[in-house]
Amino acid sequence: MPKVELQRTFNVPLDKALEYFGNHDLYNSRHARDDTTCTIVSRKDNEVLVEVNQEASGQKFSFTNKTVYRLPHSIETETLSGVAKGSRQKVTFESVPEGTRVTYFTDFKMQFGGVAGKALRLVSGKIMKKMTRETMEEAAEVDRKHLEGEQPPPPAPQ
């Protein structure tokens, strides 16, 4: 399935970027979705195990992610169970003159069995790559707004 890489430079020093990305609770609160609940199963040293329940297009999905913080260099996440088992994400950090270069990498896997699953994987590959890239770009924009101090727009009047 799709492997996607996205690179962004944020106008903040490396230590500020690491403070944000390395704070599991803060980072996830900035990326929280209404259709998703995350429960921390365990925290030990530089590893966090999280159970995720999500609803998308009327379907419910559950999976478990393990995130390993290898700061100041990277953060790596692997999906251990569920429909995306084997998926991996990695975020790396580099100090550059303009601030901090962050590289997002995703290797997304979908677990569909049998001949029908193989056909679905082949057909959906380009679509999934496009969707994965769009999701990564949205996440990077959330990160940019947080790191560079841009406030979200006020809620629309009701």
mmCIF file of C-alpha atoms in Angstrom:
data_model
loop_
_atom_site.group_PDB
_atom_site.id
_atom_site.type_symbol
_atom_site.label_atom_id
_atom_site.label_comp_id
_atom_site.label_asym_id
_atom_site.label_seq_id
_atom_site.Cartn_x
_atom_site.Cartn_y
_atom_site.Cartn_z
ATOM 1 C CA MET A 1 0.000 0.000 0.000
ATOM 2 C CA PRO A 2 1.065 3.599 -0.129
ATOM 3 C CA LYS A 3 4.322 4.944 1.142
ATOM 4 C CA VAL A 4 4.167 8.708 1.445
ATOM 5 C CA GLU A 5 6.774 11.228 2.562
ATOM 6 C CA LEU A 6 6.098 14.862 3.344
ATOM 7 C CA GLN A 7 8.623 17.473 4.463
ATOM 8 C CA ARG A 8 7.840 20.803 6.137
ATOM 9 C CA THR A 9 9.987 23.494 7.708
ATOM 10 C CA PHE A 10 8.558 25.251 10.748
ATOM 11 C CA ASN A 11 9.846 28.652 11.807
ATOM 12 C CA VAL A 12 10.696 27.564 15.353
ATOM 13 C CA PRO A 13 13.874 26.289 17.007
ATOM 14 C CA LEU A 14 14.366 22.533 17.244
ATOM 15 C CA ASP A 15 13.850 22.458 21.024
ATOM 16 C CA LYS A 16 10.389 24.042 20.683
ATOM 17 C CA ALA A 17 9.405 21.514 17.994
ATOM 18 C CA LEU A 18 10.650 18.612 20.138
ATOM 19 C CA GLU A 19 8.752 19.937 23.164
ATOM 20 C CA TYR A 20 5.516 19.816 21.143
ATOM 21 C CA PHE A 21 6.018 16.565 19.206
ATOM 22 C CA GLY A 22 7.502 14.813 22.237
ATOM 23 C CA ASN A 23 4.517 15.602 24.482
ATOM 24 C CA HIS A 24 2.209 12.683 23.650
ATOM 25 C CA ASP A 25 -0.855 14.165 25.353
ATOM 26 C CA LEU A 26 -0.473 17.665 23.901
ATOM 27 C CA TYR A 27 0.277 16.443 20.386
ATOM 28 C CA ASN A 28 -2.676 14.064 20.328
ATOM 29 C CA SER A 29 -5.041 16.679 21.759
ATOM 30 C CA ARG A 30 -4.153 18.971 18.830
ATOM 31 C CA HIS A 31 -4.975 16.136 16.406
ATOM 32 C CA ALA A 32 -8.081 14.815 18.196
ATOM 33 C CA ARG A 33 -11.069 13.910 16.055
ATOM 34 C CA ASP A 34 -14.706 13.737 17.122
ATOM 35 C CA ASP A 35 -15.048 10.203 15.714
ATOM 36 C CA THR A 36 -12.032 8.795 17.556
ATOM 37 C CA THR A 37 -11.236 7.808 21.130
ATOM 38 C CA CYS A 38 -7.716 7.001 22.279
ATOM 39 C CA THR A 39 -6.963 5.153 25.494
ATOM 40 C CA ILE A 40 -3.416 4.866 26.783
ATOM 41 C CA VAL A 41 -2.843 1.227 27.674
ATOM 42 C CA SER A 42 0.692 1.697 28.998
ATOM 43 C CA ARG A 43 3.606 4.103 29.215
ATOM 44 C CA LYS A 44 7.085 2.816 29.846
ATOM 45 C CA ASP A 45 10.275 4.788 29.344
ATOM 46 C CA ASN A 46 10.074 6.116 25.763
ATOM 47 C CA GLU A 47 7.150 3.915 24.612
ATOM 48 C CA VAL A 48 3.406 4.566 24.666
ATOM 49 C CA LEU A 49 0.834 1.902 23.789
ATOM 50 C CA VAL A 50 -2.556 3.291 22.725
ATOM 51 C CA GLU A 51 -5.865 1.613 21.918
ATOM 52 C CA VAL A 52 -7.773 3.553 19.254
ATOM 53 C CA ASN A 53 -11.474 3.278 18.426
ATOM 54 C CA GLN A 54 -12.642 5.145 15.359
ATOM 55 C CA GLU A 55 -15.763 5.447 13.260
ATOM 56 C CA ALA A 56 -15.446 6.241 9.559
ATOM 57 C CA SER A 57 -18.160 6.033 6.899
ATOM 58 C CA GLY A 58 -20.442 4.249 9.344
ATOM 59 C CA GLN A 59 -17.851 1.548 10.094
ATOM 60 C CA LYS A 60 -16.194 1.057 13.477
ATOM 61 C CA PHE A 61 -12.492 0.295 13.626
ATOM 62 C CA SER A 62 -10.282 -0.628 16.560
ATOM 63 C CA PHE A 63 -6.532 -0.854 16.526
ATOM 64 C CA THR A 64 -3.530 -0.614 18.808
ATOM 65 C CA ASN A 65 -0.553 1.667 18.160
ATOM 66 C CA LYS A 66 2.879 1.620 19.739
ATOM 67 C CA THR A 67 4.766 4.923 19.646
ATOM 68 C CA VAL A 68 8.485 5.014 20.408
ATOM 69 C CA TYR A 69 10.118 8.382 21.112
ATOM 70 C CA ARG A 70 13.722 8.446 19.878
ATOM 71 C CA LEU A 71 14.201 12.149 20.521
ATOM 72 C CA PRO A 72 15.826 14.358 19.425
ATOM 73 C CA HIS A 73 15.964 12.418 16.149
ATOM 74 C CA SER A 74 12.618 10.732 15.517
ATOM 75 C CA ILE A 75 9.286 9.382 16.671
ATOM 76 C CA GLU A 76 8.142 6.024 15.290
ATOM 77 C CA THR A 77 4.644 4.560 15.419
ATOM 78 C CA GLU A 78 3.571 1.061 14.438
ATOM 79 C CA THR A 79 0.031 -0.308 14.247
ATOM 80 C CA LEU A 80 0.137 -3.621 16.117
ATOM 81 C CA SER A 81 -3.447 -4.820 15.548
ATOM 82 C CA GLY A 82 -6.541 -4.060 13.526
ATOM 83 C CA VAL A 83 -7.263 -3.410 9.874
ATOM 84 C CA ALA A 84 -4.104 -1.298 9.429
ATOM 85 C CA LYS A 85 -1.812 -3.794 11.193
ATOM 86 C CA GLY A 86 1.776 -3.359 10.071
ATOM 87 C CA SER A 87 1.393 0.311 9.146
ATOM 88 C CA ARG A 88 4.299 2.489 10.218
ATOM 89 C CA GLN A 89 4.774 6.202 10.646
ATOM 90 C CA LYS A 90 8.002 8.026 11.336
ATOM 91 C CA VAL A 91 8.614 11.698 12.025
ATOM 92 C CA THR A 92 12.183 13.022 11.937
ATOM 93 C CA PHE A 93 13.579 16.363 13.044
ATOM 94 C CA GLU A 94 16.466 18.468 11.790
ATOM 95 C CA SER A 95 17.637 21.912 12.801
ATOM 96 C CA VAL A 96 17.989 24.169 9.742
ATOM 97 C CA PRO A 97 18.694 27.919 9.434
ATOM 98 C CA GLU A 98 14.963 28.655 8.912
ATOM 99 C CA GLY A 99 13.927 26.656 12.008
ATOM 100 C CA THR A 100 13.107 22.953 12.176
ATOM 101 C CA ARG A 101 12.689 20.632 9.215
ATOM 102 C CA VAL A 102 10.172 17.902 9.983
ATOM 103 C CA THR A 103 9.845 14.900 7.703
ATOM 104 C CA TYR A 104 6.690 12.796 7.972
ATOM 105 C CA PHE A 105 6.814 9.283 6.527
ATOM 106 C CA THR A 106 3.917 6.828 6.355
ATOM 107 C CA ASP A 107 3.866 3.240 5.120
ATOM 108 C CA PHE A 108 0.150 2.480 5.261
ATOM 109 C CA LYS A 109 -1.090 -1.120 5.115
ATOM 110 C CA MET A 110 -4.628 -2.426 4.874
ATOM 111 C CA GLN A 111 -5.400 -5.983 5.908
ATOM 112 C CA PHE A 112 -7.930 -7.380 3.445
ATOM 113 C CA GLY A 113 -7.733 -11.117 2.840
ATOM 114 C CA GLY A 114 -8.352 -13.343 -0.153
ATOM 115 C CA VAL A 115 -8.591 -12.634 -3.860
ATOM 116 C CA ALA A 116 -11.121 -9.839 -3.317
ATOM 117 C CA GLY A 117 -8.753 -8.201 -0.844
ATOM 118 C CA LYS A 118 -5.862 -8.382 -3.307
ATOM 119 C CA ALA A 119 -7.984 -6.787 -6.043
ATOM 120 C CA LEU A 120 -9.166 -4.083 -3.631
ATOM 121 C CA ARG A 121 -5.588 -3.303 -2.608
ATOM 122 C CA LEU A 122 -4.525 -2.953 -6.257
ATOM 123 C CA VAL A 123 -7.448 -0.711 -7.186
ATOM 124 C CA SER A 124 -7.342 1.391 -4.055
ATOM 125 C CA GLY A 125 -3.558 1.990 -4.001
ATOM 126 C CA LYS A 126 -3.567 5.342 -5.816
ATOM 127 C CA ILE A 127 -6.675 6.506 -3.981
ATOM 128 C CA MET A 128 -5.166 5.545 -0.617
ATOM 129 C CA LYS A 129 -1.886 7.285 -1.479
ATOM 130 C CA LYS A 130 -3.771 10.499 -2.330
ATOM 131 C CA MET A 131 -5.870 10.270 0.848
ATOM 132 C CA THR A 132 -2.793 9.527 2.969
ATOM 133 C CA ARG A 133 -0.935 12.533 1.509
ATOM 134 C CA GLU A 134 -3.940 14.805 2.152
ATOM 135 C CA THR A 135 -4.213 13.563 5.739
ATOM 136 C CA MET A 136 -0.480 14.146 6.289
ATOM 137 C CA GLU A 137 -0.732 17.669 4.837
ATOM 138 C CA GLU A 138 -3.662 18.465 7.146
ATOM 139 C CA ALA A 139 -1.703 17.158 10.153
ATOM 140 C CA ALA A 140 1.368 19.198 9.180
ATOM 141 C CA GLU A 141 -0.792 22.321 8.955
ATOM 142 C CA VAL A 142 -2.141 21.671 12.476
ATOM 143 C CA ASP A 143 1.463 21.328 13.640
ATOM 144 C CA ARG A 144 2.505 24.547 11.881
ATOM 145 C CA LYS A 145 -0.349 26.526 13.422
ATOM 146 C CA HIS A 146 0.480 25.243 16.892
ATOM 147 C CA LEU A 147 4.231 25.718 16.629
ATOM 148 C CA GLU A 148 4.147 29.115 14.943
ATOM 149 C CA GLY A 149 1.461 30.424 17.301
ATOM 150 C CA GLU A 150 -1.317 30.869 14.774
ATOM 151 C CA GLN A 151 -4.643 30.724 16.538
ATOM 152 C CA PRO A 152 -7.524 28.753 15.042
ATOM 153 C CA PRO A 153 -10.424 30.864 13.726
ATOM 154 C CA PRO A 154 -13.210 31.616 16.223
ATOM 155 C CA PRO A 155 -16.294 29.382 16.014
ATOM 156 C CA ALA A 156 -18.972 30.521 13.585
ATOM 157 C CA PRO A 157 -21.968 32.279 15.229
ATOM 158 C CA GLN A 158 -24.993 30.059 15.708
#
